[in-house]
Amino acid sequence: MLDAVERKIEQFIAELEDKDTLNLYKKLPAGKRLRARLILAIAGDSLSVIKTAAIVEMIHGASLLHDDVIDDANTRRGVASINAIYGNKTAIMLGDILYSKAFYELSNIDPKLSRIISRAVTLLSIGERQDVVLSESFNSNEELYKQMIYNKTAVLIEASAEAAAYLAGKELKPYRVYGKNLGIAFQMVDDILDITQDSTTLGKPALADYKEGKTTLPYIYLYHSLPKDEQKVLRGMHKKELKEKESRWIAQKMQEYKVIQKAQLEAKELVKEAIEIMQNLGEVELESIATKMIERSF
Ligand code: FPP
Ligand code: MG
């Protein structure tokens, strides 16, 4: 079924009748397609469901193209990113093409569906801005971090689940809550993997967040666990290229205060709640998507 989504995206791009866009699009690896998987698992495989899944993945793809420009990234999904190969201008414009075609197609399906998705994309953009602003200085506020990841990542996953429930004529709320929990946990796991995994497994550089100024949940927990003098040491390493010795210090302190386990537990609690909701509804595939998401290593 996921294949049908890939073909729909290719068809949407082909309809633009621009060879250059098609060639550029072919350079984009597909990724995990979490949002499309969710939509299909909730709503089946009718044409409007396949289209919605394709639209959401195109919007997500556009947001990553722009994100890589904003983060000055060199790799995405294990290969060189579009901005790294063709420059920022190309990455931004390819994002614009994917994003606007997706909205054109969205407007042809259903007005309520359009509202669910477009509201999410506005919040997604606000979330990206919040991420950039928070990264300018050392953020030790857990609530600000959580609000930012909710907007930046969870909102589109939440909207995908809600949109799919709407298309399937199912009750919206349980799917919305499932999507929200899964989305927040997804970003928490992403932020944990940045610390625990190597770059080959991740398909992007490891330990990149702190260097970029992002104090993710394990860093926030660590900060609040450390004595004052060591808090200062940690702050001193913020937004810098770390020396081997400094990375080791952070790793050792994270181990000492068990902050990775603490962050993992928080993500697991959210997923557990999401799974329970789906168990009550007999949605076996959605339970399995949530389990796989929390157990992933990249
Ligand atoms: C990745 O975060 C970024 C996002 C999930 C959202 C990006 C959103 C925008 C750029 C605004 C919306 C733009 C459009 C065109 C809809 P990350 O940098 O933490 O993850 P990474 O390590 O995978 O890059
Ligand atoms: Mg990024």
mmCIF file of C-alpha atoms and ligand atoms in Angstrom:
data_model
loop_
_atom_site.group_PDB
_atom_site.id
_atom_site.type_symbol
_atom_site.label_atom_id
_atom_site.label_comp_id
_atom_site.label_asym_id
_atom_site.label_seq_id
_atom_site.Cartn_x
_atom_site.Cartn_y
_atom_site.Cartn_z
ATOM 1 C CA MET A 1 0.000 0.000 0.000
ATOM 2 C CA LEU A 2 2.912 2.285 0.753
ATOM 3 C CA ASP A 3 3.932 1.679 -2.844
ATOM 4 C CA ALA A 4 0.728 3.307 -4.033
ATOM 5 C CA VAL A 5 1.674 6.408 -2.017
ATOM 6 C CA GLU A 6 5.116 6.562 -3.670
ATOM 7 C CA ARG A 7 3.489 6.269 -7.096
ATOM 8 C CA LYS A 8 0.960 8.983 -6.218
ATOM 9 C CA ILE A 9 3.717 11.393 -5.193
ATOM 10 C CA GLU A 10 5.585 10.651 -8.449
ATOM 11 C CA GLN A 11 2.363 11.219 -10.384
ATOM 12 C CA PHE A 12 1.748 14.570 -8.654
ATOM 13 C CA ILE A 13 5.293 15.669 -9.490
ATOM 14 C CA ALA A 14 5.034 14.387 -13.082
ATOM 15 C CA GLU A 15 1.857 16.460 -13.537
ATOM 16 C CA LEU A 16 3.970 19.584 -13.089
ATOM 17 C CA GLU A 17 5.618 18.730 -16.406
ATOM 18 C CA ASP A 18 8.985 19.978 -15.306
ATOM 19 C CA LYS A 19 11.857 17.569 -15.893
ATOM 20 C CA ASP A 20 14.225 19.444 -13.606
ATOM 21 C CA THR A 21 11.802 19.119 -10.662
ATOM 22 C CA LEU A 22 11.291 15.412 -11.375
ATOM 23 C CA ASN A 23 15.054 14.815 -11.516
ATOM 24 C CA LEU A 24 15.593 16.666 -8.252
ATOM 25 C CA TYR A 25 12.738 14.813 -6.586
ATOM 26 C CA LYS A 26 14.346 11.494 -7.552
ATOM 27 C CA LYS A 27 17.381 12.473 -5.472
ATOM 28 C CA LEU A 28 15.280 12.480 -2.314
ATOM 29 C CA PRO A 29 15.350 9.174 -0.384
ATOM 30 C CA ALA A 30 11.893 8.208 0.872
ATOM 31 C CA GLY A 31 12.632 7.979 4.613
ATOM 32 C CA LYS A 32 10.548 6.104 7.155
ATOM 33 C CA ARG A 33 7.176 7.331 5.804
ATOM 34 C CA LEU A 34 5.775 7.207 9.340
ATOM 35 C CA ARG A 35 2.986 9.670 8.545
ATOM 36 C CA ALA A 36 1.844 7.770 5.430
ATOM 37 C CA ARG A 37 1.951 4.448 7.315
ATOM 38 C CA LEU A 38 -0.254 5.918 10.034
ATOM 39 C CA ILE A 39 -2.776 7.288 7.558
ATOM 40 C CA LEU A 40 -3.046 3.977 5.706
ATOM 41 C CA ALA A 41 -3.285 1.982 8.942
ATOM 42 C CA ILE A 42 -6.157 4.155 10.135
ATOM 43 C CA ALA A 43 -8.077 4.708 6.915
ATOM 44 C CA GLY A 44 -7.292 1.910 4.433
ATOM 45 C CA ASP A 45 -6.377 2.456 0.794
ATOM 46 C CA SER A 46 -9.113 4.378 -1.021
ATOM 47 C CA LEU A 47 -7.939 6.988 -3.531
ATOM 48 C CA SER A 48 -8.526 9.948 -1.212
ATOM 49 C CA VAL A 49 -6.575 8.180 1.556
ATOM 50 C CA ILE A 50 -3.624 7.475 -0.764
ATOM 51 C CA LYS A 51 -3.739 11.099 -1.931
ATOM 52 C CA THR A 52 -3.809 12.406 1.645
ATOM 53 C CA ALA A 53 -0.839 10.225 2.580
ATOM 54 C CA ALA A 54 1.065 11.475 -0.492
ATOM 55 C CA ILE A 55 0.196 15.099 0.325
ATOM 56 C CA VAL A 56 1.353 14.816 3.943
ATOM 57 C CA GLU A 57 4.632 13.167 2.902
ATOM 58 C CA MET A 58 5.226 15.916 0.316
ATOM 59 C CA ILE A 59 4.671 18.585 2.980
ATOM 60 C CA HIS A 60 6.951 16.732 5.381
ATOM 61 C CA GLY A 61 9.581 16.403 2.621
ATOM 62 C CA ALA A 62 9.335 20.142 1.912
ATOM 63 C CA SER A 63 9.772 20.954 5.591
ATOM 64 C CA LEU A 64 12.929 18.800 5.744
ATOM 65 C CA LEU A 65 14.365 20.498 2.637
ATOM 66 C CA HIS A 66 13.894 23.851 4.355
ATOM 67 C CA ASP A 67 15.076 22.496 7.700
ATOM 68 C CA ASP A 68 18.355 21.350 6.156
ATOM 69 C CA VAL A 69 18.939 24.879 4.879
ATOM 70 C CA ILE A 70 18.110 26.322 8.308
ATOM 71 C CA ASP A 71 20.345 23.762 10.092
ATOM 72 C CA ASP A 72 23.050 23.981 7.421
ATOM 73 C CA ALA A 73 22.956 20.176 7.200
ATOM 74 C CA ASN A 74 25.113 18.083 4.875
ATOM 75 C CA THR A 75 23.301 14.750 5.069
ATOM 76 C CA ARG A 76 19.719 13.592 5.149
ATOM 77 C CA ARG A 77 18.440 10.032 5.314
ATOM 78 C CA GLY A 78 21.929 8.653 4.801
ATOM 79 C CA VAL A 79 22.842 10.581 1.652
ATOM 80 C CA ALA A 80 24.051 14.079 0.819
ATOM 81 C CA SER A 81 21.218 16.578 1.332
ATOM 82 C CA ILE A 82 19.849 18.676 -1.558
ATOM 83 C CA ASN A 83 21.235 21.902 -0.052
ATOM 84 C CA ALA A 84 24.661 20.282 0.232
ATOM 85 C CA ILE A 85 24.667 19.122 -3.406
ATOM 86 C CA TYR A 86 22.838 21.938 -5.213
ATOM 87 C CA GLY A 87 22.914 24.777 -2.687
ATOM 88 C CA ASN A 88 20.348 26.482 -0.483
ATOM 89 C CA LYS A 89 18.420 28.151 -3.293
ATOM 90 C CA THR A 90 17.608 24.849 -4.981
ATOM 91 C CA ALA A 91 16.626 23.201 -1.691
ATOM 92 C CA ILE A 92 14.266 26.061 -0.816
ATOM 93 C CA MET A 93 12.657 26.123 -4.251
ATOM 94 C CA LEU A 94 12.195 22.353 -4.441
ATOM 95 C CA GLY A 95 10.561 22.599 -1.013
ATOM 96 C CA ASP A 96 8.274 25.357 -2.315
ATOM 97 C CA ILE A 97 7.241 23.256 -5.321
ATOM 98 C CA LEU A 98 6.441 20.166 -3.224
ATOM 99 C CA TYR A 99 4.617 22.231 -0.637
ATOM 100 C CA SER A 100 2.456 24.224 -3.062
ATOM 101 C CA LYS A 101 1.546 21.218 -5.221
ATOM 102 C CA ALA A 102 0.593 19.353 -2.032
ATOM 103 C CA PHE A 103 -1.731 22.196 -1.003
ATOM 104 C CA TYR A 104 -3.259 22.383 -4.480
ATOM 105 C CA GLU A 105 -4.103 18.681 -4.276
ATOM 106 C CA LEU A 106 -5.339 19.051 -0.704
ATOM 107 C CA SER A 107 -7.804 21.744 -1.750
ATOM 108 C CA ASN A 108 -9.377 19.231 -4.154
ATOM 109 C CA ILE A 109 -10.224 16.634 -1.507
ATOM 110 C CA ASP A 110 -12.304 18.095 1.312
ATOM 111 C CA PRO A 111 -12.456 21.474 3.133
ATOM 112 C CA LYS A 112 -12.305 19.968 6.646
ATOM 113 C CA LEU A 113 -9.309 17.867 5.669
ATOM 114 C CA SER A 114 -7.641 21.025 4.321
ATOM 115 C CA ARG A 115 -8.260 22.789 7.604
ATOM 116 C CA ILE A 116 -6.806 19.945 9.709
ATOM 117 C CA ILE A 117 -3.620 19.777 7.616
ATOM 118 C CA SER A 118 -3.055 23.476 6.962
ATOM 119 C CA ARG A 119 -3.509 24.402 10.627
ATOM 120 C CA ALA A 120 -0.845 21.806 11.445
ATOM 121 C CA VAL A 121 1.574 23.209 8.862
ATOM 122 C CA THR A 122 1.294 26.711 10.339
ATOM 123 C CA LEU A 123 2.105 25.312 13.790
ATOM 124 C CA LEU A 124 4.928 23.264 12.288
ATOM 125 C CA SER A 125 6.464 26.451 10.953
ATOM 126 C CA ILE A 126 6.021 28.177 14.315
ATOM 127 C CA GLY A 127 7.673 25.132 15.942
ATOM 128 C CA GLU A 128 10.675 25.375 13.626
ATOM 129 C CA ARG A 129 11.009 29.049 14.526
ATOM 130 C CA GLN A 130 10.776 28.192 18.240
ATOM 131 C CA ASP A 131 13.543 25.603 17.740
ATOM 132 C CA VAL A 132 15.787 28.220 16.131
ATOM 133 C CA VAL A 133 15.057 30.817 18.827
ATOM 134 C CA LEU A 134 15.591 28.335 21.678
ATOM 135 C CA SER A 135 18.904 27.273 20.121
ATOM 136 C CA GLU A 136 20.282 30.793 20.258
ATOM 137 C CA SER A 137 21.040 30.458 23.960
ATOM 138 C CA PHE A 138 21.203 27.633 26.506
ATOM 139 C CA ASN A 139 17.630 26.503 27.200
ATOM 140 C CA SER A 140 17.117 24.637 30.458
ATOM 141 C CA ASN A 141 13.314 24.972 30.457
ATOM 142 C CA GLU A 142 11.706 21.574 29.960
ATOM 143 C CA GLU A 143 8.272 23.029 29.199
ATOM 144 C CA LEU A 144 9.607 25.247 26.394
ATOM 145 C CA TYR A 145 11.388 22.227 24.879
ATOM 146 C CA LYS A 146 8.214 20.138 25.031
ATOM 147 C CA GLN A 147 6.058 22.855 23.513
ATOM 148 C CA MET A 148 8.580 23.295 20.698
ATOM 149 C CA ILE A 149 8.781 19.571 19.818
ATOM 150 C CA TYR A 150 5.005 19.323 19.968
ATOM 151 C CA ASN A 151 4.750 22.036 17.312
ATOM 152 C CA LYS A 152 7.789 21.124 15.236
ATOM 153 C CA THR A 153 7.118 17.398 14.982
ATOM 154 C CA ALA A 154 4.033 16.100 16.770
ATOM 155 C CA VAL A 155 1.470 18.437 15.248
ATOM 156 C CA LEU A 156 1.770 16.993 11.717
ATOM 157 C CA ILE A 157 1.664 13.413 13.045
ATOM 158 C CA GLU A 158 -1.365 14.328 15.169
ATOM 159 C CA ALA A 159 -3.028 15.935 12.127
ATOM 160 C CA SER A 160 -2.216 12.878 9.967
ATOM 161 C CA ALA A 161 -3.984 10.606 12.451
ATOM 162 C CA GLU A 162 -6.928 12.981 12.791
ATOM 163 C CA ALA A 163 -7.271 13.473 9.028
ATOM 164 C CA ALA A 164 -7.188 9.711 8.479
ATOM 165 C CA ALA A 165 -9.824 9.132 11.176
ATOM 166 C CA TYR A 166 -11.985 11.776 9.519
ATOM 167 C CA LEU A 167 -11.632 10.107 6.095
ATOM 168 C CA ALA A 168 -12.482 6.729 7.626
ATOM 169 C CA GLY A 169 -15.509 8.095 9.471
ATOM 170 C CA LYS A 170 -13.958 7.138 12.807
ATOM 171 C CA GLU A 171 -14.143 9.078 16.079
ATOM 172 C CA LEU A 172 -11.457 11.776 15.839
ATOM 173 C CA LYS A 173 -10.311 12.258 19.432
ATOM 174 C CA PRO A 174 -8.627 8.909 20.227
ATOM 175 C CA TYR A 175 -6.653 9.053 16.977
ATOM 176 C CA ARG A 176 -5.670 12.656 17.622
ATOM 177 C CA VAL A 177 -4.357 11.776 21.089
ATOM 178 C CA TYR A 178 -2.560 8.721 19.693
ATOM 179 C CA GLY A 179 -0.886 10.878 17.019
ATOM 180 C CA LYS A 180 0.061 13.566 19.508
ATOM 181 C CA ASN A 181 1.680 11.123 21.947
ATOM 182 C CA LEU A 182 3.417 9.246 19.170
ATOM 183 C CA GLY A 183 4.687 12.507 17.658
ATOM 184 C CA ILE A 184 6.107 13.909 20.886
ATOM 185 C CA ALA A 185 7.721 10.546 21.687
ATOM 186 C CA PHE A 186 9.091 10.360 18.122
ATOM 187 C CA GLN A 187 11.018 13.625 18.535
ATOM 188 C CA MET A 188 12.190 12.662 22.031
ATOM 189 C CA VAL A 189 13.559 9.396 20.602
ATOM 190 C CA ASP A 190 15.165 11.325 17.730
ATOM 191 C CA ASP A 191 16.894 13.589 20.243
ATOM 192 C CA ILE A 192 18.052 10.618 22.340
ATOM 193 C CA LEU A 193 19.430 8.796 19.272
ATOM 194 C CA ASP A 194 21.485 11.892 18.396
ATOM 195 C CA ILE A 195 23.394 11.165 21.609
ATOM 196 C CA THR A 196 23.440 7.359 21.706
ATOM 197 C CA GLN A 197 23.904 6.318 18.061
ATOM 198 C CA ASP A 198 26.750 6.703 15.568
ATOM 199 C CA SER A 199 26.419 8.692 12.347
ATOM 200 C CA THR A 200 26.338 5.603 10.097
ATOM 201 C CA THR A 201 23.283 4.257 11.908
ATOM 202 C CA LEU A 202 21.592 7.663 11.945
ATOM 203 C CA GLY A 203 22.248 8.627 8.328
ATOM 204 C CA LYS A 204 23.242 12.081 9.619
ATOM 205 C CA PRO A 205 26.008 13.304 11.968
ATOM 206 C CA ALA A 206 25.769 12.118 15.579
ATOM 207 C CA LEU A 207 26.036 14.474 18.586
ATOM 208 C CA ALA A 208 24.998 17.324 16.312
ATOM 209 C CA ASP A 209 22.220 18.802 18.468
ATOM 210 C CA TYR A 210 24.274 20.335 21.288
ATOM 211 C CA LYS A 211 26.771 21.743 18.814
ATOM 212 C CA GLU A 212 23.838 23.371 16.967
ATOM 213 C CA GLY A 213 22.680 24.871 20.253
ATOM 214 C CA LYS A 214 19.824 22.429 20.842
ATOM 215 C CA THR A 215 19.490 21.486 24.502
ATOM 216 C CA THR A 216 17.303 18.425 24.114
ATOM 217 C CA LEU A 217 15.659 16.537 26.989
ATOM 218 C CA PRO A 218 18.756 14.576 28.181
ATOM 219 C CA TYR A 219 20.773 17.833 28.316
ATOM 220 C CA ILE A 220 17.984 19.592 30.231
ATOM 221 C CA TYR A 221 17.768 16.710 32.722
ATOM 222 C CA LEU A 222 21.542 16.645 33.054
ATOM 223 C CA TYR A 223 21.699 20.378 33.679
ATOM 224 C CA HIS A 224 19.196 20.141 36.525
ATOM 225 C CA SER A 225 21.025 17.149 38.049
ATOM 226 C CA LEU A 226 24.497 18.721 38.064
ATOM 227 C CA PRO A 227 26.000 20.768 40.918
ATOM 228 C CA LYS A 228 26.364 24.504 40.187
ATOM 229 C CA ASP A 229 30.036 24.397 39.148
ATOM 230 C CA GLU A 230 29.405 21.579 36.673
ATOM 231 C CA GLN A 231 26.310 23.328 35.311
ATOM 232 C CA LYS A 232 28.735 26.061 34.333
ATOM 233 C CA VAL A 233 31.005 23.534 32.591
ATOM 234 C CA LEU A 234 28.059 22.172 30.609
ATOM 235 C CA ARG A 235 26.929 25.663 29.614
ATOM 236 C CA GLY A 236 30.471 26.416 28.505
ATOM 237 C CA MET A 237 30.306 23.613 25.927
ATOM 238 C CA HIS A 238 27.001 24.759 24.471
ATOM 239 C CA LYS A 239 26.943 25.556 20.744
ATOM 240 C CA LYS A 240 30.598 24.621 20.249
ATOM 241 C CA GLU A 241 32.570 22.024 18.334
ATOM 242 C CA LEU A 242 33.344 19.600 21.171
ATOM 243 C CA LYS A 243 36.770 18.150 21.817
ATOM 244 C CA GLU A 244 36.978 14.379 22.347
ATOM 245 C CA LYS A 245 37.551 14.960 26.079
ATOM 246 C CA GLU A 246 34.481 17.197 26.370
ATOM 247 C CA SER A 247 32.201 14.704 24.602
ATOM 248 C CA ARG A 248 33.477 12.020 26.972
ATOM 249 C CA TRP A 249 32.719 14.240 29.982
ATOM 250 C CA ILE A 250 29.142 14.758 28.828
ATOM 251 C CA ALA A 251 28.702 11.033 28.116
ATOM 252 C CA GLN A 252 30.073 10.125 31.539
ATOM 253 C CA LYS A 253 27.857 12.626 33.353
ATOM 254 C CA MET A 254 24.828 11.471 31.379
ATOM 255 C CA GLN A 255 25.583 7.937 32.486
ATOM 256 C CA GLU A 256 26.143 8.956 36.076
ATOM 257 C CA TYR A 257 22.793 10.750 36.340
ATOM 258 C CA LYS A 258 20.947 8.236 34.106
ATOM 259 C CA VAL A 259 19.411 11.029 32.053
ATOM 260 C CA ILE A 260 19.120 8.992 28.838
ATOM 261 C CA GLN A 261 17.086 6.352 30.697
ATOM 262 C CA LYS A 262 14.956 9.121 32.219
ATOM 263 C CA ALA A 263 14.219 10.628 28.792
ATOM 264 C CA GLN A 264 13.547 7.162 27.337
ATOM 265 C CA LEU A 265 11.089 6.467 30.128
ATOM 266 C CA GLU A 266 9.237 9.687 29.407
ATOM 267 C CA ALA A 267 8.910 8.758 25.705
ATOM 268 C CA LYS A 268 7.862 5.214 26.650
ATOM 269 C CA GLU A 269 5.098 6.502 28.936
ATOM 270 C CA LEU A 270 3.620 8.516 26.069
ATOM 271 C CA VAL A 271 3.775 5.527 23.729
ATOM 272 C CA LYS A 272 2.265 3.260 26.379
ATOM 273 C CA GLU A 273 -0.729 5.584 26.658
ATOM 274 C CA ALA A 274 -1.032 5.672 22.846
ATOM 275 C CA ILE A 275 -0.926 1.871 22.673
ATOM 276 C CA GLU A 276 -3.595 1.524 25.364
ATOM 277 C CA ILE A 277 -5.948 3.769 23.394
ATOM 278 C CA MET A 278 -5.465 1.607 20.303
ATOM 279 C CA GLN A 279 -5.870 -1.629 22.270
ATOM 280 C CA ASN A 280 -9.295 -0.423 23.377
ATOM 281 C CA LEU A 281 -10.223 0.193 19.745
ATOM 282 C CA GLY A 282 -8.771 -3.103 18.495
ATOM 283 C CA GLU A 283 -6.352 -1.252 16.180
ATOM 284 C CA VAL A 284 -3.592 -3.884 16.106
ATOM 285 C CA GLU A 285 -1.492 -2.283 13.353
ATOM 286 C CA LEU A 286 -1.437 1.078 15.138
ATOM 287 C CA GLU A 287 -0.204 -0.643 18.299
ATOM 288 C CA SER A 288 2.606 -2.216 16.286
ATOM 289 C CA ILE A 289 3.578 1.099 14.612
ATOM 290 C CA ALA A 290 3.906 2.684 18.075
ATOM 291 C CA THR A 291 5.978 -0.217 19.439
ATOM 292 C CA LYS A 292 8.346 -0.165 16.463
ATOM 293 C CA MET A 293 8.719 3.605 16.717
ATOM 294 C CA ILE A 294 9.889 3.499 20.323
ATOM 295 C CA GLU A 295 12.260 0.593 19.659
ATOM 296 C CA ARG A 296 13.886 2.133 16.575
ATOM 297 C CA SER A 297 17.618 2.794 16.414
ATOM 298 C CA PHE A 298 17.623 5.462 13.688
HETATM 299 C C1 FPP B 1 13.382 18.566 11.647
HETATM 300 O O1 FPP B 1 13.831 18.824 12.916
HETATM 301 C C2 FPP B 1 12.384 19.616 11.227
HETATM 302 C C3 FPP B 1 11.043 19.530 11.293
HETATM 303 C C4 FPP B 1 10.373 18.314 11.791
HETATM 304 C C5 FPP B 1 10.140 20.651 10.859
HETATM 305 C C6 FPP B 1 10.690 21.659 9.895
HETATM 306 C C7 FPP B 1 9.698 22.735 9.576
HETATM 307 C C8 FPP B 1 9.898 23.816 8.784
HETATM 308 C C9 FPP B 1 11.205 24.063 8.101
HETATM 309 C C10 FPP B 1 8.816 24.805 8.576
HETATM 310 C C11 FPP B 1 7.740 24.356 7.607
HETATM 311 C C12 FPP B 1 8.125 24.432 6.177
HETATM 312 C C13 FPP B 1 7.361 23.922 5.146
HETATM 313 C C14 FPP B 1 7.808 24.087 3.743
HETATM 314 C C15 FPP B 1 6.100 23.183 5.375
HETATM 315 P P1 FPP B 1 15.341 18.557 13.381
HETATM 316 O O2 FPP B 1 16.223 19.565 12.748
HETATM 317 O O3 FPP B 1 15.321 18.475 14.854
HETATM 318 O O4 FPP B 1 15.606 17.096 12.834
HETATM 319 P P2 FPP B 1 16.785 16.555 11.907
HETATM 320 O O5 FPP B 1 17.892 16.198 12.830
HETATM 321 O O6 FPP B 1 16.202 15.328 11.235
HETATM 322 O O7 FPP B 1 17.152 17.621 10.947
HETATM 323 MG MG MG B 2 17.509 19.574 11.139
#
